[in-house]
Short mmCIF file of C-alpha atoms and ligand atoms in Angstrom, two decimals:
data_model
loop_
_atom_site.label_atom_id
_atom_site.label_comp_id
_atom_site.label_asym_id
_atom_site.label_seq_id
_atom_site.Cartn_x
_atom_site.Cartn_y
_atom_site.Cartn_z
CA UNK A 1 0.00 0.00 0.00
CA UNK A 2 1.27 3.35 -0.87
CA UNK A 3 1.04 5.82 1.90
CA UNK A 4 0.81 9.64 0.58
CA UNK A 5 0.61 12.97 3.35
CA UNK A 6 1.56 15.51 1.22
CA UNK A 7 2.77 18.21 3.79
CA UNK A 8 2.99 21.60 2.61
CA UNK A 9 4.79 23.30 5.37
CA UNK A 10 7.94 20.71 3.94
CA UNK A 11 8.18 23.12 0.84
CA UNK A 12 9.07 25.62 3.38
CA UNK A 13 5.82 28.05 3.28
CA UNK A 14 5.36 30.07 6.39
CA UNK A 15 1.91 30.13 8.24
CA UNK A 16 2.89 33.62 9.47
CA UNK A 17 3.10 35.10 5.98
CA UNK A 18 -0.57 34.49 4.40
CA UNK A 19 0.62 35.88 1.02
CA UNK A 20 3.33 33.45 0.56
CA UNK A 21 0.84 30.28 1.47
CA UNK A 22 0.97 29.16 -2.46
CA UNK A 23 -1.99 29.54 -4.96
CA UNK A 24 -3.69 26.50 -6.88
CA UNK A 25 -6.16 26.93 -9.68
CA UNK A 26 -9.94 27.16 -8.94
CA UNK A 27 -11.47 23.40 -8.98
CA UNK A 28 -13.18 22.84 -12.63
CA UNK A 29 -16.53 22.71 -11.07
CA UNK A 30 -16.53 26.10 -9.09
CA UNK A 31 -15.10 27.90 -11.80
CA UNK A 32 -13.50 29.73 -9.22
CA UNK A 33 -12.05 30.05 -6.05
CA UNK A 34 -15.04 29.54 -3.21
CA UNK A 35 -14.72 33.31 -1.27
CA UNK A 36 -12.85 34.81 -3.57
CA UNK A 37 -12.03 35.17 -7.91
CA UNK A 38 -9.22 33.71 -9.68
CA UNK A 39 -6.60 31.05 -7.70
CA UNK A 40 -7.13 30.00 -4.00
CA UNK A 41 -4.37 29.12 -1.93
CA UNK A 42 -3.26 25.57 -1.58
CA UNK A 43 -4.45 23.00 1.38
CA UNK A 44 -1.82 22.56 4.35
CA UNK A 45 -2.18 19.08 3.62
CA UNK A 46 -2.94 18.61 -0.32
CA UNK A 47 -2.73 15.33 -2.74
CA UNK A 48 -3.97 15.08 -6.01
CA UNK A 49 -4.53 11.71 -8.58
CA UNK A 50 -3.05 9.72 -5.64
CA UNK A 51 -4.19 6.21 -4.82
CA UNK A 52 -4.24 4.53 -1.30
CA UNK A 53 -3.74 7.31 1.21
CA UNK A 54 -4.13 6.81 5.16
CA UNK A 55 -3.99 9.94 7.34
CA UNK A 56 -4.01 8.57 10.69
CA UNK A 57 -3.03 8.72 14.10
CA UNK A 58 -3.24 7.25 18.05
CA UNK A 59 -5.92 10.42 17.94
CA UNK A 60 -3.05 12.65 17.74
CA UNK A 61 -3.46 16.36 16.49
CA UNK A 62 -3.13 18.19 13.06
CA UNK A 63 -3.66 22.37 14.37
CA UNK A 64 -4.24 23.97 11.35
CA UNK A 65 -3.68 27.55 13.29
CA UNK A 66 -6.60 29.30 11.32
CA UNK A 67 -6.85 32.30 13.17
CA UNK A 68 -4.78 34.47 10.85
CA UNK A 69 -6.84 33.24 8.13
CA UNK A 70 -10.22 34.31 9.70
CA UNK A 71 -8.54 37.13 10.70
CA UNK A 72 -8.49 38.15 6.96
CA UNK A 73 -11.82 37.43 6.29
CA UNK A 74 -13.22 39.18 9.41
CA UNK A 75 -11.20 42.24 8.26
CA UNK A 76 -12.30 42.08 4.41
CA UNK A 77 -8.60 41.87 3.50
CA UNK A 78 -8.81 38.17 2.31
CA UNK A 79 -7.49 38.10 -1.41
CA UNK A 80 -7.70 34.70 -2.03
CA UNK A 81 -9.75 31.57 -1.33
CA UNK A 82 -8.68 29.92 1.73
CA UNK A 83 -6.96 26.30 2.08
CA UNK A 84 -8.39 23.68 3.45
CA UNK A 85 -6.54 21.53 6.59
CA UNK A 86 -6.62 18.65 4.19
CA UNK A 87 -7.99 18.28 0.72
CA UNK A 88 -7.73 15.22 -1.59
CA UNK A 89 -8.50 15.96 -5.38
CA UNK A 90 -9.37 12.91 -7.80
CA UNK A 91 -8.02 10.71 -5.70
CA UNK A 92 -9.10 6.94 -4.52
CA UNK A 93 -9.36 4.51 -1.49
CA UNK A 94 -8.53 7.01 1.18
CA UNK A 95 -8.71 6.61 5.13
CA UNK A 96 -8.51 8.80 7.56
CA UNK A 97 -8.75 8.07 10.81
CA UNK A 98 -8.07 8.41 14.54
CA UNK A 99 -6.90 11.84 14.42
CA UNK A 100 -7.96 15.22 16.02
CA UNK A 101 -8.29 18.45 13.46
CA UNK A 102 -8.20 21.58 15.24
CA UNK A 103 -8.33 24.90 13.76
CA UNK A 104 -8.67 24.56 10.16
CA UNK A 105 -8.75 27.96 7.90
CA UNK A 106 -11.42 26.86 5.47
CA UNK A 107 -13.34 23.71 5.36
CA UNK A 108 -11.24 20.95 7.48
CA UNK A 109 -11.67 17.63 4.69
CA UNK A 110 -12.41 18.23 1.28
CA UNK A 111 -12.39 14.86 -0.81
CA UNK A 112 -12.92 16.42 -3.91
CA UNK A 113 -13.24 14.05 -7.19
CA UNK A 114 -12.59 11.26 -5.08
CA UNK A 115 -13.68 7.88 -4.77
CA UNK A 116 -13.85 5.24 -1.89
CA UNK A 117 -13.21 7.49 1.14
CA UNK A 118 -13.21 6.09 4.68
CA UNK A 119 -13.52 8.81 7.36
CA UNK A 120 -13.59 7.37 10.42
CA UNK A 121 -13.35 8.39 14.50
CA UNK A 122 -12.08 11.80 13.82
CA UNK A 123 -12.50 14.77 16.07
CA UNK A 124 -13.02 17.80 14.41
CA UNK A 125 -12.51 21.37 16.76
CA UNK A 126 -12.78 24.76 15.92
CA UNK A 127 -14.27 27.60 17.76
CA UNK A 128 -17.50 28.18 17.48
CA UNK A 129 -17.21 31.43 15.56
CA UNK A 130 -14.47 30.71 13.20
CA UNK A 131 -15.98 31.42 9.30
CA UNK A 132 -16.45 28.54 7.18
CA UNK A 133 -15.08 25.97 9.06
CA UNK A 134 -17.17 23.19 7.93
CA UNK A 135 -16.31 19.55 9.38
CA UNK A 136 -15.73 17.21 6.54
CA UNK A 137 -17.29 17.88 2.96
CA UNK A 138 -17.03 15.87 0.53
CA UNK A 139 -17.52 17.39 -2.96
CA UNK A 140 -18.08 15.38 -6.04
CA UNK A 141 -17.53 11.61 -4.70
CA UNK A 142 -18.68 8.67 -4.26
CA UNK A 143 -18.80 5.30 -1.99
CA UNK A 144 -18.05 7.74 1.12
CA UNK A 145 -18.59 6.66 4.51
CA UNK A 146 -18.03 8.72 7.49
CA UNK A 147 -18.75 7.83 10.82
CA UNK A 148 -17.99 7.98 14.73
CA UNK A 149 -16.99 11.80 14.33
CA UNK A 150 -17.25 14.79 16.94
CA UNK A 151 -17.16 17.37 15.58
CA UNK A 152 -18.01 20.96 17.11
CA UNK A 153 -17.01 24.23 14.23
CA UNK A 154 -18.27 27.34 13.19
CA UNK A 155 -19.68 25.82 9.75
CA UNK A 156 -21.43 22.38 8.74
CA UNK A 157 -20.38 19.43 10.82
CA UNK A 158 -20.88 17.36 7.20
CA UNK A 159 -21.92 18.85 4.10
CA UNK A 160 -22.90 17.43 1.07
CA UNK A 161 -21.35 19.05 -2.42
CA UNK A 162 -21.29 19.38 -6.23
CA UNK A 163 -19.99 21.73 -7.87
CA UNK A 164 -20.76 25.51 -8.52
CA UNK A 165 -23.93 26.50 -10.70
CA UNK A 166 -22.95 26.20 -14.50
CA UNK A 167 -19.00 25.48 -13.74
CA UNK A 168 -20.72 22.31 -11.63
CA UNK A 169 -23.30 21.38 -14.17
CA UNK A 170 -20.51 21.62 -17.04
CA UNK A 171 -18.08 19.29 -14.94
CA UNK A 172 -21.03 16.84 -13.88
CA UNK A 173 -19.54 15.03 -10.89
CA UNK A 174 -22.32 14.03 -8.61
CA UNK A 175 -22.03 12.99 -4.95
CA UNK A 176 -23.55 9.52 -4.61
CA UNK A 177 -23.32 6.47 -2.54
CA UNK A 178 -22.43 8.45 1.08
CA UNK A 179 -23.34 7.00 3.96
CA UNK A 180 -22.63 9.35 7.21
CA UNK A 181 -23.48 7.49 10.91
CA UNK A 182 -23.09 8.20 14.13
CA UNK A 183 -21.40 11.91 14.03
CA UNK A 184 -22.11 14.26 16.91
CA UNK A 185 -21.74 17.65 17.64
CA UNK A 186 -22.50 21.42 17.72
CA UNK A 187 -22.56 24.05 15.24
CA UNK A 188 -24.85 26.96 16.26
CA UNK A 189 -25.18 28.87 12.99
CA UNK A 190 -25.42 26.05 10.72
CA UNK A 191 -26.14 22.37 10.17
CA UNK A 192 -25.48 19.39 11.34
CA UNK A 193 -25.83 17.56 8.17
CA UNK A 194 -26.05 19.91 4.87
CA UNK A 195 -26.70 18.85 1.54
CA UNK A 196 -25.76 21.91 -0.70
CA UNK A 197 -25.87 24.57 -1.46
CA UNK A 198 -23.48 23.79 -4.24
CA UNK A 199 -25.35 20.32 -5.47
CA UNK A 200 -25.17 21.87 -9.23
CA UNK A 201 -23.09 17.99 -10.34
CA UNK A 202 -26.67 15.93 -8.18
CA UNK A 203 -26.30 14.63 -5.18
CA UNK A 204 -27.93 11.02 -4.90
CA UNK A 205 -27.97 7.63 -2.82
CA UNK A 206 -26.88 9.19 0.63
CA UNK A 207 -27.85 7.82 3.82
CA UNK A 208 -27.87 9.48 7.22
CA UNK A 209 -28.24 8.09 10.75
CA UNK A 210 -28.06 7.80 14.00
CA UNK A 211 -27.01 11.35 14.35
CA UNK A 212 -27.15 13.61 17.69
CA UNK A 213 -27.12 17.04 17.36
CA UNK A 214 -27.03 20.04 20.19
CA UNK A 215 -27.23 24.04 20.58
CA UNK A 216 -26.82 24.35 16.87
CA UNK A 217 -29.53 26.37 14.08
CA UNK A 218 -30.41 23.35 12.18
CA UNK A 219 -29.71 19.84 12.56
CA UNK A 220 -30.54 18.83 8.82
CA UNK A 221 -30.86 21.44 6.06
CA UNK A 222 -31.15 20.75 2.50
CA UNK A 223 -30.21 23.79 0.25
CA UNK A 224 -29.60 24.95 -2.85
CA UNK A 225 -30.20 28.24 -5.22
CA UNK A 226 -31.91 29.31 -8.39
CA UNK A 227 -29.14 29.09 -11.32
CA UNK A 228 -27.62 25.27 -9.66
CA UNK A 229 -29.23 22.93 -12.07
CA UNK A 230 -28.53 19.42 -10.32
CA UNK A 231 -30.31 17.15 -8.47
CA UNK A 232 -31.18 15.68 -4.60
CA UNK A 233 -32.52 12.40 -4.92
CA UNK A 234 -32.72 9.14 -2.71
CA UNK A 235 -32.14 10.56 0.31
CA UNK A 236 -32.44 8.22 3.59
CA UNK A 237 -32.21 10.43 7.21
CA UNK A 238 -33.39 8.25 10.51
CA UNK A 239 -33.01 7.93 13.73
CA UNK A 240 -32.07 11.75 14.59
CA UNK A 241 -31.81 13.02 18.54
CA UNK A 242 -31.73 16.48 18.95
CA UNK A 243 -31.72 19.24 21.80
CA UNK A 244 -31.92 23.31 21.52
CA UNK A 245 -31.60 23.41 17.67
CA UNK A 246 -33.80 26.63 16.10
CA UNK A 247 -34.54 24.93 13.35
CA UNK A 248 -34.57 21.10 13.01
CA UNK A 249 -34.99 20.18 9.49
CA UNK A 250 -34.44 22.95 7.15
CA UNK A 251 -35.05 23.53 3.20
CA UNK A 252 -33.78 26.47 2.46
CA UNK A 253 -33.67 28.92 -0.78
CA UNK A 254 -29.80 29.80 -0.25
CA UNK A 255 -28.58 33.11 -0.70
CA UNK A 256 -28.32 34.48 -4.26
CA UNK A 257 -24.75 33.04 -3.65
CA UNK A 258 -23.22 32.59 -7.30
CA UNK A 259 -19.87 31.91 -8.54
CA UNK A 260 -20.39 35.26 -11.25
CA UNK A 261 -23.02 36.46 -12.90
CA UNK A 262 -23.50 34.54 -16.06
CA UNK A 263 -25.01 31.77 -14.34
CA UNK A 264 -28.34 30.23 -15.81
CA UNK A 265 -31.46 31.75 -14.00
CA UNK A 266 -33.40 28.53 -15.79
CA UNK A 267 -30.89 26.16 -13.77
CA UNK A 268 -33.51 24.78 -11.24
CA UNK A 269 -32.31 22.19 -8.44
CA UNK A 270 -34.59 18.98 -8.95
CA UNK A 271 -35.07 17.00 -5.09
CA UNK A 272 -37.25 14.75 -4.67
CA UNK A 273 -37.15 11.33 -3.14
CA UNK A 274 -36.30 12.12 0.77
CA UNK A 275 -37.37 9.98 3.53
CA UNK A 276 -36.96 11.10 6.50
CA UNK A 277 -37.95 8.64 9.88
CA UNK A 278 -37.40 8.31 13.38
CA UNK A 279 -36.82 11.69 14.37
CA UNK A 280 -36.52 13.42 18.08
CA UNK A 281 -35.97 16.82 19.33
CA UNK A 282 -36.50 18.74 22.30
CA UNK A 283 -35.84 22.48 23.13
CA UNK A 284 -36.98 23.60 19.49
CA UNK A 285 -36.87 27.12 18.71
CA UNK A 286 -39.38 26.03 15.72
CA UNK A 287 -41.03 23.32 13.62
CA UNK A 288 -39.76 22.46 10.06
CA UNK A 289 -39.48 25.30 7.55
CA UNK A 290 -39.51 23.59 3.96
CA UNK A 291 -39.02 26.21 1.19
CA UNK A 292 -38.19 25.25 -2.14
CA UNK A 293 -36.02 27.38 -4.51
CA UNK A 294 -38.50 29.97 -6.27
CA UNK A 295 -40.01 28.28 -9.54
CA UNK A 296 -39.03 24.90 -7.77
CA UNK A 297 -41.33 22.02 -6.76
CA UNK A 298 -39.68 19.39 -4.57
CA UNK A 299 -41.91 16.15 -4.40
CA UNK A 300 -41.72 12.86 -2.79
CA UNK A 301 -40.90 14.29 0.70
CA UNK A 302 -41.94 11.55 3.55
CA UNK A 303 -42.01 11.98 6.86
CA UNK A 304 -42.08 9.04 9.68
CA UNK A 305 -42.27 9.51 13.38
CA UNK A 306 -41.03 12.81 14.01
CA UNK A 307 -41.72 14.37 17.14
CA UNK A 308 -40.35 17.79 18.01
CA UNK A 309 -40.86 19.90 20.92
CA UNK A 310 -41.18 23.28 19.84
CA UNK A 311 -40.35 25.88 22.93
CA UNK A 312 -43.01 28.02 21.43
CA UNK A 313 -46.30 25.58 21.39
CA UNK A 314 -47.98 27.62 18.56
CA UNK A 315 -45.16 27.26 15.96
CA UNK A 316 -46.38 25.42 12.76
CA UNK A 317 -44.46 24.19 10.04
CA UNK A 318 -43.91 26.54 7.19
CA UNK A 319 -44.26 24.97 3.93
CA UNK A 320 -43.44 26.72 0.11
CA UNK A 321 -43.95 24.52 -2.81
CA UNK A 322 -42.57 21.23 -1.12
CA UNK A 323 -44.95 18.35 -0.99
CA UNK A 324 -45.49 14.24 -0.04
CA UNK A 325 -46.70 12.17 3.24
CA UNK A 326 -46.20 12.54 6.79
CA UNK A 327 -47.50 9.89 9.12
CA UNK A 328 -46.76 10.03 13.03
CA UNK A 329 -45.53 13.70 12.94
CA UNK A 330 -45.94 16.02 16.02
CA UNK A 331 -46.57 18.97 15.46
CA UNK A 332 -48.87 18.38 12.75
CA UNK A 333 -47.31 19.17 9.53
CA UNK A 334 -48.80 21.40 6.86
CA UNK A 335 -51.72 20.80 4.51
CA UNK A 336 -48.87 20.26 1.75
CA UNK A 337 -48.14 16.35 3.51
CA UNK A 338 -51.91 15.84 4.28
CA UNK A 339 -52.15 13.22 1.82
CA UNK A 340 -52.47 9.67 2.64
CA UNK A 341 -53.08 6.34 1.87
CA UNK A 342 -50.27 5.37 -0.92
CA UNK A 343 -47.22 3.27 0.13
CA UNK A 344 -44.36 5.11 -1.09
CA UNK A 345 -43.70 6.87 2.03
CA UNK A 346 -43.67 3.41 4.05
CA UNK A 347 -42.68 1.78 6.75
CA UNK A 348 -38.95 -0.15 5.93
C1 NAG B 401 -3.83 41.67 -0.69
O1 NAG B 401 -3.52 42.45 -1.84
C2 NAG B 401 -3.08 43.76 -1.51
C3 NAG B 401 -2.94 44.52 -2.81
O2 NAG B 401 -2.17 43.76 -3.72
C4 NAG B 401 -1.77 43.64 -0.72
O3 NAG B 401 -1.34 44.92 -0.36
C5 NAG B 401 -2.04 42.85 0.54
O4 NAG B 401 -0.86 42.66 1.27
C6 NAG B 401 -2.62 41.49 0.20
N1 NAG B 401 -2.97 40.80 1.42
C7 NAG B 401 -2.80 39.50 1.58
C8 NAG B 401 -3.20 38.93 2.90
O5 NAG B 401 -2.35 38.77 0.72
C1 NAG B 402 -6.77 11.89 -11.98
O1 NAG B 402 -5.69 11.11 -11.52
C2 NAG B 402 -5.27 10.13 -12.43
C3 NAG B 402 -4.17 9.34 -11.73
O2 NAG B 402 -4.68 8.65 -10.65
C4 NAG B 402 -4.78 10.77 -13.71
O3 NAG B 402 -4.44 9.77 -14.64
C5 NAG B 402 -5.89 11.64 -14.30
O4 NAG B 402 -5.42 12.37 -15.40
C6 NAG B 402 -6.38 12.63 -13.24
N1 NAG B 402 -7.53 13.33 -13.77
C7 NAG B 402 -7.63 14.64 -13.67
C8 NAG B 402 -8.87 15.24 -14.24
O5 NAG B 402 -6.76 15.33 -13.16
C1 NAG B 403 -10.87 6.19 18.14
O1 NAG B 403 -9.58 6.72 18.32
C2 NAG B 403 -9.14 6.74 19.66
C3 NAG B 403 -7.81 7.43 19.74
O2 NAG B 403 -6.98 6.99 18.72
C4 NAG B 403 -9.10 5.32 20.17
O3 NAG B 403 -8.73 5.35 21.53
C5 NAG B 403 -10.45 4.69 20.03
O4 NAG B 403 -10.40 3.35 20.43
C6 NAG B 403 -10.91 4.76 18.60
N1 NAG B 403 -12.24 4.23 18.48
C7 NAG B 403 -12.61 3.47 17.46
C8 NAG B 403 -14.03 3.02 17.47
O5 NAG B 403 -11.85 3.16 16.57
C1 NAG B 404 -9.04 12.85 21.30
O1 NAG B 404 -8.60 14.17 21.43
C2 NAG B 404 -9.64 15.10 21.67
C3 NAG B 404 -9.08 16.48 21.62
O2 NAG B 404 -7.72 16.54 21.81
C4 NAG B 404 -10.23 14.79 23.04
O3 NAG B 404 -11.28 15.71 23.29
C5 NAG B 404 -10.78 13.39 22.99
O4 NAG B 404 -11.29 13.05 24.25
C6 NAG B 404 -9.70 12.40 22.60
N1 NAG B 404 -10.30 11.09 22.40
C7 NAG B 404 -9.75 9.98 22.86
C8 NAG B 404 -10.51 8.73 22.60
O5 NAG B 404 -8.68 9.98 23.44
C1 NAG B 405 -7.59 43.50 11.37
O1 NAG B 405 -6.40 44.02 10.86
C2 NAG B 405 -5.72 44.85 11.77
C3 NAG B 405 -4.60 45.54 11.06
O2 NAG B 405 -4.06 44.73 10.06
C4 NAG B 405 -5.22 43.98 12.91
O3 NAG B 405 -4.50 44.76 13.84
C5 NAG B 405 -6.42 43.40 13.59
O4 NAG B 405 -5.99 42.49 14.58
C6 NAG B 405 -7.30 42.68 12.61
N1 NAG B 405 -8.51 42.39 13.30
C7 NAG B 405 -9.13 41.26 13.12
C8 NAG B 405 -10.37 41.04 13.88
O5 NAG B 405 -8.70 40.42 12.35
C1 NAG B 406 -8.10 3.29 15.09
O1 NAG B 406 -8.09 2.96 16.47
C2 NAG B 406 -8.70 1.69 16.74
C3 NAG B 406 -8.71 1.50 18.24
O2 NAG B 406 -7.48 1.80 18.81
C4 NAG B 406 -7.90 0.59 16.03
O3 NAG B 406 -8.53 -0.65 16.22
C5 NAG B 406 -7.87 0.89 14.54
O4 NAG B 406 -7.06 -0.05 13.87
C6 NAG B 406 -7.30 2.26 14.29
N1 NAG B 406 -7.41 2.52 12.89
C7 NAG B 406 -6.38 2.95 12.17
C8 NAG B 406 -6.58 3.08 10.72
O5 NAG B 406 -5.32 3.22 12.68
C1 NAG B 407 -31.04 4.57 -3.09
O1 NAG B 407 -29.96 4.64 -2.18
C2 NAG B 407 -29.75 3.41 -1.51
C3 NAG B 407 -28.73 3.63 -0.41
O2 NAG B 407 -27.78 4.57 -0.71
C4 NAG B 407 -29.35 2.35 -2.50
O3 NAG B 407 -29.13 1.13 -1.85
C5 NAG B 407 -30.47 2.19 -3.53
O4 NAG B 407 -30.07 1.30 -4.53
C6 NAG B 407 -30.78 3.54 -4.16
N1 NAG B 407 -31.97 3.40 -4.99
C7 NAG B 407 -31.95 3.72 -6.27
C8 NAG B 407 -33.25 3.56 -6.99
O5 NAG B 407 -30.95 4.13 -6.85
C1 NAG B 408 -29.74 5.96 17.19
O1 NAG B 408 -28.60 6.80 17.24
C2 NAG B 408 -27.96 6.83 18.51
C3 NAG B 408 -26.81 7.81 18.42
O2 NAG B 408 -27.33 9.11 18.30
C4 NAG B 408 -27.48 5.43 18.87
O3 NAG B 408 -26.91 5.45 20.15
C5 NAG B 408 -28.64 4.46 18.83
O4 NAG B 408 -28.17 3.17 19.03
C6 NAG B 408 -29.35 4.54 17.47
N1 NAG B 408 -30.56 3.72 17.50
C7 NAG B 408 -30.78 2.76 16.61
C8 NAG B 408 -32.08 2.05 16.76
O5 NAG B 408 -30.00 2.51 15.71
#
């Protein structure tokens, strides 16, 4: 087995300096860098077309020092995208494993292109206000599993990519076959599990469970934007505990967030096909709000015993243009799951 860590700081770069961290070209399917135009800089731990790669450790600890990177972005004086703790482009049969990741600049893992990833028992730590420091997303793979994380950051705990409106539908790498099991943790401005918003390459066959989530704003969203194109589709999510989240399961619009301006205003995500079962939370700010993109219909939505305690008894579930079953839900969901009777939204 070949055994690759590409460690940047052995070409000599300097964490002090920001401006001498090197610059890579944009990934294909953003078009761009993520924050920023043209080049971002390069991962602190970076491989690319490797094969067999094990980042591991007795739970030992990568520090990724991010401060003076979300320094720059607090202060507006960020130039260029910034580098993940450890990103893996088109790359296959990777582990990681056993290891604590503290501080990462950007998003901490980034399998990118990549295919049969193992991410296993890792803690992830960042503070709780540092920007953009999602857990582990993988972008564009497939046969992913990631399980028996902590992770506590100022961004996702997992999310779900695909590429970048019409720089992701032009590269057409979809996400599929993920399962992600048994990760816990806290996040309180974002999710616990994300799919999106970039999903413009489809996101399909992804399984979540057994998840706990705490003091965080949602603990599932699914989100995308108008201009993504793509797909969500075949989408398992059981057996979910949950306490002091605002918002527990969350479809959301995104934020006019594009990579430029000549992005397709036809592009409309398609999701459909999401089952989601077995579901508990207590110390709910609110029920489910379920808004699709605007011209969007998302169908085939099925709910199984749910049961959320919303702080605030009155709270209802907001539905826009999102529609299928729900059967042992509390709170009662909106008209838009009121029908019954057919067996698509069953039991197994
Ligand atoms: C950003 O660019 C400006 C103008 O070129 C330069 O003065 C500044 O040092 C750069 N900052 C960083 C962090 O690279
Ligand atoms: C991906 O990596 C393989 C080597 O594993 C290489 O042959 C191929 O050209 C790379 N593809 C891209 C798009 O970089
Ligand atoms: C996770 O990693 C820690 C530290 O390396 C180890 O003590 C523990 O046994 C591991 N757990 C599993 C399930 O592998
Ligand atoms: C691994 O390290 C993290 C942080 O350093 C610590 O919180 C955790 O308890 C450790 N886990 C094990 C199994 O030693
Ligand atoms: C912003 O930049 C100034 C001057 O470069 C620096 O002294 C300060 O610590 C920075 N503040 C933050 C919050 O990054
Ligand atoms: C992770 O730790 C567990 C428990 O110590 C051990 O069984 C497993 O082999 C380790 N995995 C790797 C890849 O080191
Ligand atoms: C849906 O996803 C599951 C699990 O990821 C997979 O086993 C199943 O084959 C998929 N169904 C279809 C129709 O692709
Ligand atoms: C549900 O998930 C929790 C972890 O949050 C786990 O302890 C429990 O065993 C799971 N239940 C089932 C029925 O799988």
């Amino acid at each position: 087995m070949e055994i690759c860590i590409a460690l940047t700081s052995a070409l000599g770069c300097n964490v002090q300096d920001p401006e001498e961290w090197p610059l890579i070209a944009p990934l294909p399917s953003y078009g761009r860098g993520r924050e920023r135009l043209g080049p971002r800089h390069i991962s602190l731990i970076h491989g690319e077309g490797l094969n067999d790669v094990v980042i591991t450790g007795d739970n030992g600890t990568i520090d990724g020092q991010g401060r003076i990177w979300w320094d720059l972005w607090w202060n507006r004086t960020l130039n260029h995208t910034r580098g993940h703790l450890i990103e893996l482009v088109n790359s296959t049969n990777i582990m990681i494993s056993n290891i604590t990741l503290r501080n990462s600049p950007f998003w901490t893992v980034h399998p990118v292109y990549c295919r049969n990833v193992v991410i296993r028992n890792l803690t992830v730590l960042a503070p709780l206000n540092a920007p953009n420091t999602d857990g582990i997303d993988p972008d564009s793979s497939s046969e992913v599993c990631i399980e028996d994380c902590y992770i506590e950051s100022g961004d996702d705990l997992v999310a779900i990519k695909s590429g970048w409106d019409q720089y992701g539908i032009s590269v057409g790498k979809p996400s599929s076959n993920i399962i992600i099991q048994r990760v816990s943790g806290t996040t309180p401005t974002c999710s616990g599990v994300g799919l999106g918003s970039e999903m413009s390459g489809g996101i399909s066959n992804v399984i979540v469970r057994d998840l706990h989530i705490w003091n965080s704003a949602q603990a599932v969203r699914i989100k995308s934007d108008v201009g993504r194109g793509g797909y969500i589709t075949n989408i398992t999510i059981e057996n979910i505990s949950m306490e002091k989240v605002k918002v527990p399961i969350r479809f959301s619009r995104g934020a006019d967030d594009h990579s430029d301006d000549r992005y397709d205003r036809s592009a409309l995500p398609r999701i459909s096909d999401v089952r989601i079962r077995n579901v508990v939370g207590v110390d709910l700010q609110r029920a489910p709000i379920l808004e699709a993109v605007h011209g969007a219909v998302y169908e085939g939505i099925c709910f199984r015993n749910v049961s959320l305690r919303v702080i605030r008894r009155q709270d209802r579930w907001q539905c826009e243009s999102v529609y299928g079953e729900a059967h042992d839900v509390f709170p009662a969901p909106c008209e838009e799951f009121r029908r019954n009777g057919s067996s698509w939204c069953g039991h197994s």
